Amino acid sequence: MDLHENAVTGDRDLIDALSGVNPAFGDFCVRVAAEAWGKPLIDQKTKALLAVALDVDNQSFHGAGVPFEAHVTMALKQGTTFAELEELLLWTCVYCGFNKAAGAFGRLNELKEKYKDTFPSA
């Protein structure tokens, strides 16, 4: 990964999805997120896991433009396994609430089924 590529700038599907919400919004998100994701001290996998945890706290699981699926797939692309995501969701029970984590588990189960062939070793 070169200095300018990170989990945001290196993911064409993510960039296209953000632009699909609205081209100006997509451009803005990519520019701002690319700067934050480009900082070197926290690795890309950890940042992706943090994004998933923030989605749990914000209850962002379904709907057009909602980032949970994008953040889960971003984490998977960075080498995260579904087992690690499940452990993260258990951890969020303590800090975000059991009801919030329950919704995240439900959505993660849907994504495990959807992506079982895309990320078979996850």
Coordinates of C-alpha atoms in Angstrom, one line a residue:
M1 CA 0.0 0.0 0.0
D2 CA 1.6 3.3 -1.0
L3 CA 1.4 6.4 1.3
H4 CA -1.7 7.7 -0.5
E5 CA -3.7 4.5 -0.5
N6 CA -5.7 3.3 2.4
A7 CA -8.9 1.5 3.2
V8 CA -10.9 4.4 1.7
T9 CA -8.8 5.4 -1.3
G10 CA -8.0 1.8 -2.2
D11 CA -11.6 0.7 -2.3
R12 CA -13.3 1.5 -5.7
D13 CA -16.6 -0.1 -4.6
L14 CA -16.7 2.2 -1.6
I15 CA -15.9 5.2 -3.6
D16 CA -18.6 4.3 -6.2
A17 CA -21.2 3.7 -3.4
L18 CA -20.5 7.0 -1.8
S19 CA -20.8 8.8 -5.1
G20 CA -24.0 6.9 -5.8
V21 CA -25.6 8.5 -2.7
N22 CA -24.7 11.9 -4.2
P23 CA -21.6 12.8 -6.3
A24 CA -20.7 15.9 -4.3
F25 CA -21.3 14.0 -1.0
G26 CA -19.2 11.1 -2.3
D27 CA -16.3 13.3 -3.3
F28 CA -16.4 15.2 0.0
C29 CA -16.5 12.0 2.1
V30 CA -13.7 10.4 0.2
R31 CA -11.5 13.5 0.6
V32 CA -12.1 13.9 4.3
A33 CA -12.1 10.2 5.2
A34 CA -9.0 9.6 3.1
E35 CA -7.1 12.1 5.2
A36 CA -8.3 10.5 8.5
W37 CA -7.7 7.0 7.3
G38 CA -4.3 8.0 5.9
K39 CA -2.9 8.9 9.4
P40 CA -0.2 6.3 10.1
L41 CA -0.4 5.5 13.9
I42 CA -3.6 3.3 13.9
D43 CA -3.6 0.5 11.4
Q44 CA -6.4 0.2 8.8
K45 CA -7.9 -3.0 10.3
T46 CA -8.3 -1.3 13.7
K47 CA -9.8 1.8 12.1
A48 CA -12.3 -0.4 10.3
L49 CA -13.2 -2.2 13.6
L50 CA -13.7 1.2 15.3
A51 CA -16.0 2.3 12.5
V52 CA -18.2 -0.8 13.0
A53 CA -18.3 -0.1 16.8
L54 CA -19.4 3.5 16.1
D55 CA -22.1 2.2 13.8
V56 CA -23.4 0.0 16.7
D57 CA -23.5 3.0 19.0
N58 CA -25.2 5.1 16.3
Q59 CA -27.7 2.3 15.4
S60 CA -26.7 2.6 11.8
F61 CA -27.6 -0.8 10.3
H62 CA -30.1 -0.5 7.5
G63 CA -31.2 1.9 4.8
A64 CA -29.8 3.8 1.8
G65 CA -26.5 5.4 2.6
V66 CA -26.2 3.6 6.0
P67 CA -22.5 2.7 6.5
F68 CA -22.7 -0.6 8.6
E69 CA -22.3 -2.9 5.6
A70 CA -19.6 -0.8 4.1
H71 CA -17.7 -0.7 7.3
V72 CA -18.1 -4.5 7.8
T73 CA -16.8 -5.2 4.2
M74 CA -14.0 -2.7 4.8
A75 CA -13.0 -4.6 7.9
L76 CA -13.2 -7.9 6.0
K77 CA -11.0 -6.5 3.2
Q78 CA -8.5 -5.4 5.9
G79 CA -8.2 -9.0 7.1
T80 CA -10.9 -9.1 9.9
T81 CA -12.8 -12.3 10.3
F82 CA -16.5 -12.7 11.1
A83 CA -15.4 -14.2 14.5
E84 CA -13.5 -11.0 15.3
L85 CA -16.5 -8.9 14.3
E86 CA -18.7 -11.1 16.6
E87 CA -16.3 -10.5 19.4
L88 CA -16.3 -6.8 18.7
L89 CA -20.1 -6.8 18.9
L90 CA -20.0 -8.6 22.2
W91 CA -17.7 -5.9 23.5
T92 CA -20.1 -3.2 22.3
C93 CA -22.8 -4.7 24.5
V94 CA -20.9 -3.3 27.5
Y95 CA -20.2 0.1 26.1
C96 CA -23.1 0.7 23.7
G97 CA -25.9 -1.4 25.1
F98 CA -27.2 -4.9 24.7
N99 CA -30.2 -3.8 22.5
K100 CA -27.9 -1.9 20.1
A101 CA -25.6 -4.9 19.9
A102 CA -28.5 -7.2 19.2
G103 CA -29.5 -5.2 16.1
A104 CA -25.9 -5.3 15.0
F105 CA -25.7 -9.1 15.4
G106 CA -28.9 -9.5 13.4
R107 CA -27.5 -7.4 10.5
L108 CA -24.0 -9.1 10.7
N109 CA -25.8 -12.5 10.4
E110 CA -27.4 -11.3 7.1
L111 CA -24.0 -10.0 5.9
K112 CA -22.3 -13.4 6.8
E113 CA -24.8 -15.1 4.5
K114 CA -24.4 -12.5 1.8
Y115 CA -20.6 -12.5 1.8
K116 CA -19.9 -16.2 2.6
D117 CA -18.6 -16.7 -1.0
T118 CA -16.8 -13.4 -1.2
F119 CA -14.9 -13.8 2.1
P120 CA -15.0 -17.6 2.6
S121 CA -12.1 -17.7 5.1
A122 CA -13.5 -14.8 7.1

